[in-house]
C-alpha cells in the first residue's frame, strides 16, 4: 500500500474500479458540485476533480478536493503543468496532502489557447512526465525536484493519463511504459469511442506486460446528443469518434437513451478485456446518469474496503 | 535570422503624430531579408506615413534612410549627425536595433515601427517560420535537429503529448507537432529507444527566465584600462 486511498485499495483488491468526474464551476459557489458528489457517492470509488479543464478558469481542484474530503468522499485531484511552475506545483501538492487529499493525477492540460484566457502565458516549466517523476521522488526519495529535502514525508497515490487515440499510434505504448517508469500507479485513458483501436492498444500493452505494472482505467463519456458527439469529434483535442457511432446516434429515436446504451456497452466490453482494471466515467454536465450507468454495467454495489 | 512584421500604419502614425521632423529608419540585415524593415519597406512606410499625415492635416516632414545594421554602434555612427536632426525616429529594425540606438545616443527619440516576432528562416517565399527561442541550452542533439522548446506548443521534453493527431499539434491543424517530427526522425535513424529515457526538467535559468543574459568573451575583450 502506498497511500492507503480507497482508490488504491479497490485497485489492489483486484475488483473492477470505478471513478467519476466532477468539474468545478466558474464561480465560488460549489453547492452543485457537492450535490453531484452526493448523487454518485455509492456508485464510484473516487472522483476526479478537473484542474481548470480546457483552460477555462474555475474553482481550484484542490479547494474542491478538500471539500470532498470533509464530506467523507475521495477526490483524485488533477494537476496540469500549464498554469504553475515547479515551485507552485510542489507547494500545492504539499498543501493538498495537508488537506487530506490522497490521489493525484498528473497531466499536461489543454493548451491555454482553448480556454477563456487565451492571452495568458502558458507556464510549461515541466512536462507531465517530469511532473510524475518529480512527485514520485518527493514521495519516495523525500526530495524536491531541485534536490532539497522535505521536512516531513509525503504520501499519495499517483496516476497519469494515456491517450491510445493520439498519434503516432506505435508510440502510445512506449509512452505508457515511460509513465509507469516515471511513477504512475494508475492510468486513466482518454474517452473510448473507438473500442477497436483501444483493444489493439491493450494488446500491445499486454504484450509488454504493462497491465501488470499499472492499473489501467478506460475512460468513457456518455453521449448526450448528436451535437455533443459532433462537437467532441471536431473540437476536443485527443478524441476520436468513429463515423459509425455518429450514425448510430443519428439513427436513434431517443438520442440520450442511445448515448447511455453505448456507454454501458463500452463498459461491459472493457470488463472483458484482459488487463483493464476499471473505468473512469466522465459525465460532465450529465452527472445524474452516473448511478444508472454503473448499475446497468453491473458494477453496483461498490466494494466497501 | 531575426524575423519581424511591420506594425499597423495607424499605430506608427499615432506614435509620430506629435512630432514635426520624422525619420523612418530602415535596417538592411535580418529585417531587410525578411522584407519587414529594409530600405524598400522603409521607403514604403515613409510614403504611407506622408499620405496619412497629409490626410490628417498634420504638417512636418517625413524623411527616410537606411543603415546596414542598427544593432552596432559603428553603423549608427556613420549617420549620427543626420539622425540628430529629427524629433522622432521610427526604427524599422528589430527590438535590438531600437535599443542599441537609444543606448548609444540617449538623446534620440526612437520608436519601434516593427513587431519583432522570432528567430527563424523562410520556409518558402513569403513564409518565415520560428525555429529558435534562444533558451541558452541547446537540445537539438537529443531531438534530431527539431527544437521542442520552440516548436512544441508546450515546450515539452518528453513528447509527443496526448494531443498529437495525424502529425499536427492539438492547438491547430496548421502547426506540425514537433514531437511527431522528432519521433519520425528518431525512427528513421534507428534511435527510437532514445525516447525511453525520461528527460529531466529543463534548467530555465540559462533562458530569459534567469533574467536578461549577457555573453562575455574575456579572450576577445579590449581592455579599456590600458
Ligand atoms: S501536440 Fe505535439 S507540438 Fe503540440 S503540444 Fe503536444 S507534443 Fe507539443
mmCIF file of C-alpha atoms in Angstrom, chain A residues 135-270:
data_model
loop_
_atom_site.group_PDB
_atom_site.id
_atom_site.type_symbol
_atom_site.label_atom_id
_atom_site.label_comp_id
_atom_site.label_asym_id
_atom_site.label_seq_id
_atom_site.Cartn_x
_atom_site.Cartn_y
_atom_site.Cartn_z
ATOM 1 C CA UNK A 135 6.120 13.875 -7.394
ATOM 2 C CA UNK A 136 7.329 10.292 -7.187
ATOM 3 C CA UNK A 137 10.729 11.498 -5.977
ATOM 4 C CA UNK A 138 9.101 13.837 -3.482
ATOM 5 C CA UNK A 139 7.319 10.834 -2.036
ATOM 6 C CA UNK A 140 9.889 8.064 -2.457
ATOM 7 C CA UNK A 141 13.193 9.928 -2.186
ATOM 8 C CA UNK A 142 11.943 12.704 0.104
ATOM 9 C CA UNK A 143 13.410 15.361 -2.170
ATOM 10 C CA UNK A 144 12.076 18.198 -4.234
ATOM 11 C CA UNK A 145 12.804 18.500 -7.955
ATOM 12 C CA UNK A 146 15.649 20.874 -7.154
ATOM 13 C CA UNK A 147 17.202 18.332 -4.776
ATOM 14 C CA UNK A 148 16.346 19.950 -1.466
ATOM 15 C CA UNK A 149 14.938 17.665 1.219
ATOM 16 C CA UNK A 150 11.383 17.711 2.525
ATOM 17 C CA UNK A 151 10.874 18.340 6.230
ATOM 18 C CA UNK A 152 8.229 15.658 6.538
ATOM 19 C CA UNK A 153 7.405 12.635 4.393
ATOM 20 C CA UNK A 154 4.832 12.627 1.608
ATOM 21 C CA UNK A 155 2.210 10.080 0.798
ATOM 22 C CA UNK A 156 -0.110 9.994 -2.185
ATOM 23 C CA UNK A 157 -1.226 7.653 -4.919
ATOM 24 C CA UNK A 158 -0.058 8.836 -8.334
ATOM 25 C CA UNK A 159 -1.810 8.493 -11.626
ATOM 26 C CA UNK A 160 -1.403 9.660 -15.176
ATOM 27 C CA UNK A 161 -3.386 9.792 -18.359
ATOM 28 C CA UNK A 162 -2.879 7.944 -21.619
ATOM 29 C CA UNK A 163 -4.413 8.596 -24.983
ATOM 30 C CA UNK A 164 -4.479 5.480 -27.174
ATOM 31 C CA UNK A 165 -6.149 7.581 -29.865
ATOM 32 C CA UNK A 166 -3.335 10.041 -30.319
ATOM 33 C CA UNK A 167 -0.557 9.656 -32.851
ATOM 34 C CA UNK A 168 1.891 8.211 -33.606
ATOM 35 C CA UNK A 169 -0.059 5.115 -32.562
ATOM 36 C CA UNK A 170 3.014 2.913 -32.170
ATOM 37 C CA UNK A 171 4.452 5.392 -29.689
ATOM 38 C CA UNK A 172 1.441 5.293 -27.376
ATOM 39 C CA UNK A 173 2.511 2.106 -25.621
ATOM 40 C CA UNK A 174 6.092 3.360 -25.295
ATOM 41 C CA UNK A 175 4.675 6.437 -23.638
ATOM 42 C CA UNK A 176 2.601 4.371 -21.237
ATOM 43 C CA UNK A 177 5.712 2.443 -20.263
ATOM 44 C CA UNK A 178 7.554 5.698 -19.716
ATOM 45 C CA UNK A 179 4.788 6.991 -17.466
ATOM 46 C CA UNK A 180 4.930 3.825 -15.391
ATOM 47 C CA UNK A 181 8.675 4.281 -15.049
ATOM 48 C CA UNK A 182 8.099 7.913 -14.080
ATOM 49 C CA UNK A 183 5.795 6.905 -11.222
ATOM 50 C CA UNK A 184 2.223 6.224 -12.345
ATOM 51 C CA UNK A 185 0.369 3.594 -10.322
ATOM 52 C CA UNK A 186 -2.879 4.050 -12.193
ATOM 53 C CA UNK A 187 -3.774 5.306 -15.646
ATOM 54 C CA UNK A 188 -6.959 6.873 -16.901
ATOM 55 C CA UNK A 189 -7.369 6.871 -20.650
ATOM 56 C CA UNK A 190 -8.910 9.425 -22.951
ATOM 57 C CA UNK A 191 -12.614 8.728 -23.720
ATOM 58 C CA UNK A 192 -13.019 5.485 -25.584
ATOM 59 C CA UNK A 193 -15.382 5.631 -28.535
ATOM 60 C CA UNK A 194 -13.216 3.642 -30.917
ATOM 61 C CA UNK A 195 -13.141 0.407 -28.938
ATOM 62 C CA UNK A 196 -11.326 -1.474 -31.711
ATOM 63 C CA UNK A 197 -8.398 0.859 -31.520
ATOM 64 C CA UNK A 198 -8.442 0.644 -27.740
ATOM 65 C CA UNK A 199 -8.360 -3.147 -27.936
ATOM 66 C CA UNK A 200 -5.417 -3.007 -30.307
ATOM 67 C CA UNK A 201 -3.612 -0.746 -27.863
ATOM 68 C CA UNK A 202 -4.394 -3.089 -24.964
ATOM 69 C CA UNK A 203 -2.990 -5.994 -26.971
ATOM 70 C CA UNK A 204 0.285 -4.121 -27.272
ATOM 71 C CA UNK A 205 0.110 -3.222 -23.581
ATOM 72 C CA UNK A 206 -0.323 -6.883 -22.633
ATOM 73 C CA UNK A 207 2.435 -7.986 -24.981
ATOM 74 C CA UNK A 208 4.822 -5.960 -22.846
ATOM 75 C CA UNK A 209 3.224 -6.986 -19.566
ATOM 76 C CA UNK A 210 2.443 -3.377 -18.705
ATOM 77 C CA UNK A 211 -1.070 -4.173 -17.464
ATOM 78 C CA UNK A 212 0.599 -5.966 -14.555
ATOM 79 C CA UNK A 213 2.593 -2.913 -13.587
ATOM 80 C CA UNK A 214 -0.155 -0.316 -13.647
ATOM 81 C CA UNK A 215 -3.931 -0.210 -13.203
ATOM 82 C CA UNK A 216 -5.460 0.860 -16.492
ATOM 83 C CA UNK A 217 -8.849 2.519 -16.238
ATOM 84 C CA UNK A 218 -10.669 3.019 -19.517
ATOM 85 C CA UNK A 219 -12.242 6.443 -19.916
ATOM 86 C CA UNK A 220 -15.865 6.692 -21.044
ATOM 87 C CA UNK A 221 -18.263 9.540 -21.664
ATOM 88 C CA UNK A 222 -21.988 9.132 -22.275
ATOM 89 C CA UNK A 223 -23.030 10.980 -25.432
ATOM 90 C CA UNK A 224 -25.921 13.276 -24.646
ATOM 91 C CA UNK A 225 -26.830 14.387 -28.137
ATOM 92 C CA UNK A 226 -25.730 14.291 -31.735
ATOM 93 C CA UNK A 227 -24.413 17.818 -31.361
ATOM 94 C CA UNK A 228 -22.313 16.815 -28.362
ATOM 95 C CA UNK A 229 -20.827 13.899 -30.315
ATOM 96 C CA UNK A 230 -20.001 16.098 -33.280
ATOM 97 C CA UNK A 231 -18.572 18.752 -31.004
ATOM 98 C CA UNK A 232 -16.263 16.266 -29.298
ATOM 99 C CA UNK A 233 -15.227 14.772 -32.619
ATOM 100 C CA UNK A 234 -14.246 18.133 -34.046
ATOM 101 C CA UNK A 235 -13.218 20.251 -31.088
ATOM 102 C CA UNK A 236 -11.893 18.238 -28.209
ATOM 103 C CA UNK A 237 -8.241 17.518 -28.571
ATOM 104 C CA UNK A 238 -7.252 13.883 -28.451
ATOM 105 C CA UNK A 239 -10.707 12.400 -29.009
ATOM 106 C CA UNK A 240 -11.685 10.292 -31.971
ATOM 107 C CA UNK A 241 -15.265 9.230 -32.637
ATOM 108 C CA UNK A 242 -15.871 6.754 -35.447
ATOM 109 C CA UNK A 243 -18.449 7.797 -38.056
ATOM 110 C CA UNK A 244 -20.357 4.586 -37.389
ATOM 111 C CA UNK A 245 -21.024 5.775 -33.835
ATOM 112 C CA UNK A 246 -22.200 9.164 -35.041
ATOM 113 C CA UNK A 247 -24.532 7.329 -37.440
ATOM 114 C CA UNK A 248 -25.845 5.134 -34.650
ATOM 115 C CA UNK A 249 -26.741 8.146 -32.521
ATOM 116 C CA UNK A 250 -28.163 9.921 -35.543
ATOM 117 C CA UNK A 251 -30.378 6.958 -36.395
ATOM 118 C CA UNK A 252 -31.671 6.540 -32.857
ATOM 119 C CA UNK A 253 -35.079 7.877 -31.973
ATOM 120 C CA UNK A 254 -34.077 8.741 -28.432
ATOM 121 C CA UNK A 255 -30.551 10.077 -28.665
ATOM 122 C CA UNK A 256 -29.955 10.280 -24.929
ATOM 123 C CA UNK A 257 -31.057 6.709 -24.343
ATOM 124 C CA UNK A 258 -28.827 5.526 -27.161
ATOM 125 C CA UNK A 259 -25.924 7.534 -25.776
ATOM 126 C CA UNK A 260 -26.323 5.776 -22.463
ATOM 127 C CA UNK A 261 -26.625 2.397 -24.161
ATOM 128 C CA UNK A 262 -23.341 2.982 -25.970
ATOM 129 C CA UNK A 263 -21.673 3.958 -22.720
ATOM 130 C CA UNK A 264 -22.945 0.914 -20.839
ATOM 131 C CA UNK A 265 -21.942 -1.402 -23.700
ATOM 132 C CA UNK A 266 -18.475 0.106 -23.746
ATOM 133 C CA UNK A 267 -18.028 -0.509 -20.024
ATOM 134 C CA UNK A 268 -19.271 -4.070 -20.379
ATOM 135 C CA UNK A 269 -16.770 -4.638 -23.138
ATOM 136 C CA UNK A 270 -13.990 -3.062 -21.093
#
